[in-house]
Tab-separated table of C-alpha atoms in Angstrom:
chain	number	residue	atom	x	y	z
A	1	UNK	CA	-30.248	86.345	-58.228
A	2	UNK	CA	-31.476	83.171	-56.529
A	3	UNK	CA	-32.537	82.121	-59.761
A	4	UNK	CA	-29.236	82.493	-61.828
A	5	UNK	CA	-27.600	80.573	-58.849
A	6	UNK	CA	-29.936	77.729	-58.861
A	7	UNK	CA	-29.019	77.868	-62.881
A	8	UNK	CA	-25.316	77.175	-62.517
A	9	UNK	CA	-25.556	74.255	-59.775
A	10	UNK	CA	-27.847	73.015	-62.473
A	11	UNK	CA	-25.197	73.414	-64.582
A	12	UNK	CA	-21.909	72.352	-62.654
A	13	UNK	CA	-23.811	69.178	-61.617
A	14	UNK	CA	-24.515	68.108	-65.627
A	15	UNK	CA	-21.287	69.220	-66.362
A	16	UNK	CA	-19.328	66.280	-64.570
A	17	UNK	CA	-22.040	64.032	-65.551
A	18	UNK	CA	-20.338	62.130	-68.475
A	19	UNK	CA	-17.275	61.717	-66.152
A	20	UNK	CA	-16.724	58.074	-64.906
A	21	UNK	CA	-13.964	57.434	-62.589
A	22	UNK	CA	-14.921	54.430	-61.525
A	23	UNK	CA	-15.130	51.378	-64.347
A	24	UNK	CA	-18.459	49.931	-65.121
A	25	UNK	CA	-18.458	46.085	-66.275
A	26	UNK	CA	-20.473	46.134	-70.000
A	27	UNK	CA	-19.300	42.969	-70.826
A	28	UNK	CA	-19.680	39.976	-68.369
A	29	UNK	CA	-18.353	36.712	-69.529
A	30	UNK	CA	-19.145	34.189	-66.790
A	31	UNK	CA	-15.897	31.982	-66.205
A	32	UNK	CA	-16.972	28.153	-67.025
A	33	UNK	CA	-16.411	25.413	-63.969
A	34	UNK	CA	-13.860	23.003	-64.719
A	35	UNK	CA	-15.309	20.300	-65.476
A	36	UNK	CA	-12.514	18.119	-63.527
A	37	UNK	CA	-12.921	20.534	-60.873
A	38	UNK	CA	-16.436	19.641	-60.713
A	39	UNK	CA	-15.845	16.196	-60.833
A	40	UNK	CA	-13.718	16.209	-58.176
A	41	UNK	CA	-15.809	18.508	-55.984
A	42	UNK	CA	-13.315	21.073	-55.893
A	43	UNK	CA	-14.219	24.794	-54.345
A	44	UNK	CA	-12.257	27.475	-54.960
A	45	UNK	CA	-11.670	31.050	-55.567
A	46	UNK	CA	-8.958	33.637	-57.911
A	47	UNK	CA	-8.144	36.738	-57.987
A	48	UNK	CA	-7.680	38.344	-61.051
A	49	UNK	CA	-5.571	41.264	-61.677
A	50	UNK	CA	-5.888	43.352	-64.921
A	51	UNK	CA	-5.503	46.863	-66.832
A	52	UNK	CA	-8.455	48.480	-68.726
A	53	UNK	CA	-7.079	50.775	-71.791
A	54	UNK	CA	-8.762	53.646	-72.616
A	55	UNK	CA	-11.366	51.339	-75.168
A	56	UNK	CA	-12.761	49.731	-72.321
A	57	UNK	CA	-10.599	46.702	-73.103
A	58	UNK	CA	-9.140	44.189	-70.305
A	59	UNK	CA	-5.310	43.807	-71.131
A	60	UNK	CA	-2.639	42.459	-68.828
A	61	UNK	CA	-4.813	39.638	-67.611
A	62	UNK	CA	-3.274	37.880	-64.988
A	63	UNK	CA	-3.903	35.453	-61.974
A	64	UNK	CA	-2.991	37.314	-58.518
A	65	UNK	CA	-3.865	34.458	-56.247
A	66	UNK	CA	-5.990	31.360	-56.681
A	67	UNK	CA	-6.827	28.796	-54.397
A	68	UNK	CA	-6.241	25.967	-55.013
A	69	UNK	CA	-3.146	27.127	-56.907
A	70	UNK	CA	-3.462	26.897	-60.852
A	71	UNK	CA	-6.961	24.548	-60.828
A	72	UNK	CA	-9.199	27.942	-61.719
A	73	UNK	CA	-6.359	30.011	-63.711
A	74	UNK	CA	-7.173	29.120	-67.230
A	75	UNK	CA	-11.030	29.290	-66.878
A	76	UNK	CA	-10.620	32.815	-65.202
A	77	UNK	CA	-8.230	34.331	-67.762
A	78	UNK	CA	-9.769	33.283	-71.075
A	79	UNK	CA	-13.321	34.855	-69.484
A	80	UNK	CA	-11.878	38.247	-68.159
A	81	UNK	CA	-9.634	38.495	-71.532
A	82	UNK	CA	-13.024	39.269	-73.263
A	83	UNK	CA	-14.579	41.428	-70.424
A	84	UNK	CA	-15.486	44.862	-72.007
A	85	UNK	CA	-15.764	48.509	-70.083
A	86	UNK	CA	-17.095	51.408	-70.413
A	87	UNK	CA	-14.314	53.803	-70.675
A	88	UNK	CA	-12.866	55.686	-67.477
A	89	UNK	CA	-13.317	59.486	-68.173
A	90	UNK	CA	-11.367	62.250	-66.301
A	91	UNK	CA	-11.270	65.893	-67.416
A	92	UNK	CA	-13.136	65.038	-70.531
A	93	UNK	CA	-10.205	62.432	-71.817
A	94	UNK	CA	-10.195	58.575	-71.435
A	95	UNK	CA	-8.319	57.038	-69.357
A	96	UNK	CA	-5.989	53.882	-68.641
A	97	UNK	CA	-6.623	52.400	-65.001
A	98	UNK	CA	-4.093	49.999	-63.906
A	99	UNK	CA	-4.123	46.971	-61.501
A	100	UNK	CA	-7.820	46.789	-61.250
A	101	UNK	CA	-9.313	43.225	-59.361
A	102	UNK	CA	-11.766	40.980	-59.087
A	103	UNK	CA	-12.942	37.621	-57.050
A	104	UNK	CA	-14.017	35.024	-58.499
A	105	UNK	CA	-15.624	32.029	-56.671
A	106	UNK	CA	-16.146	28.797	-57.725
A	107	UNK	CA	-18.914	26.898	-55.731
A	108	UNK	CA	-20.214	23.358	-56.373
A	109	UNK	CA	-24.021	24.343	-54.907
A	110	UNK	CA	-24.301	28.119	-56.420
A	111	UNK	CA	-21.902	27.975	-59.183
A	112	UNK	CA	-19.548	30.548	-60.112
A	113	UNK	CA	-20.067	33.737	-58.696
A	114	UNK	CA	-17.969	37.555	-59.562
A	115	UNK	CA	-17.101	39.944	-57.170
């Protein structure tokens, strides 16, 4: 008996294995500095809003904040448009996730940085 129990933990645990509800980043494209930013010594940081579709792709890219307004915006958006994800699975289907952010920092020293 113990051993047919020890059997199907085994096998609920593997069952949910392939399930994913939280999105994994397979696709990193590092936002460039601006290079008047740079120039300039400007520091800054955005956030960046977005939707992943069931393909893993990043749609819906926009800026939620940025500081200083609009200097990062471009740089941000044209990287994150090309980000790719592993799909979210729930219940064996893949699904949309909506509204899902990210930091980005721009630093003179260390560079730009993701979070």
């Amino acid at each position: 008996m113990r051993y047919l129990f020890f059997v199907l933990i085994m096998f609920s645990n593997f069952a949910g294995a392939t399930e994913s509800y939280t999105p994994k980043l397979l696709v990193k494209i590092v936002p460039t500095y601006p290079s008047q930013a740079q120039t300039e010594g400007i520091e800054g940081e955005a956030i960046v809003s977005f939707d992943i579709s069931r393909t893993g792709e990043t749609q819906n890219v926009k800026i939620y904040s940025s500081s200083p307004k609009l200097v990062f915006d471009a740089s941000v958006i044209n990287a994150v448009k090309k980000w790719k994800f592993m799909p979210i699975v729930k219940n064996g289907k893949s699904q949309n996730l909506k509204n899902y952010t990210y930091r980005i920092t721009y630093n003179l020293k260390y560079g730009v940085s993701i979070d």
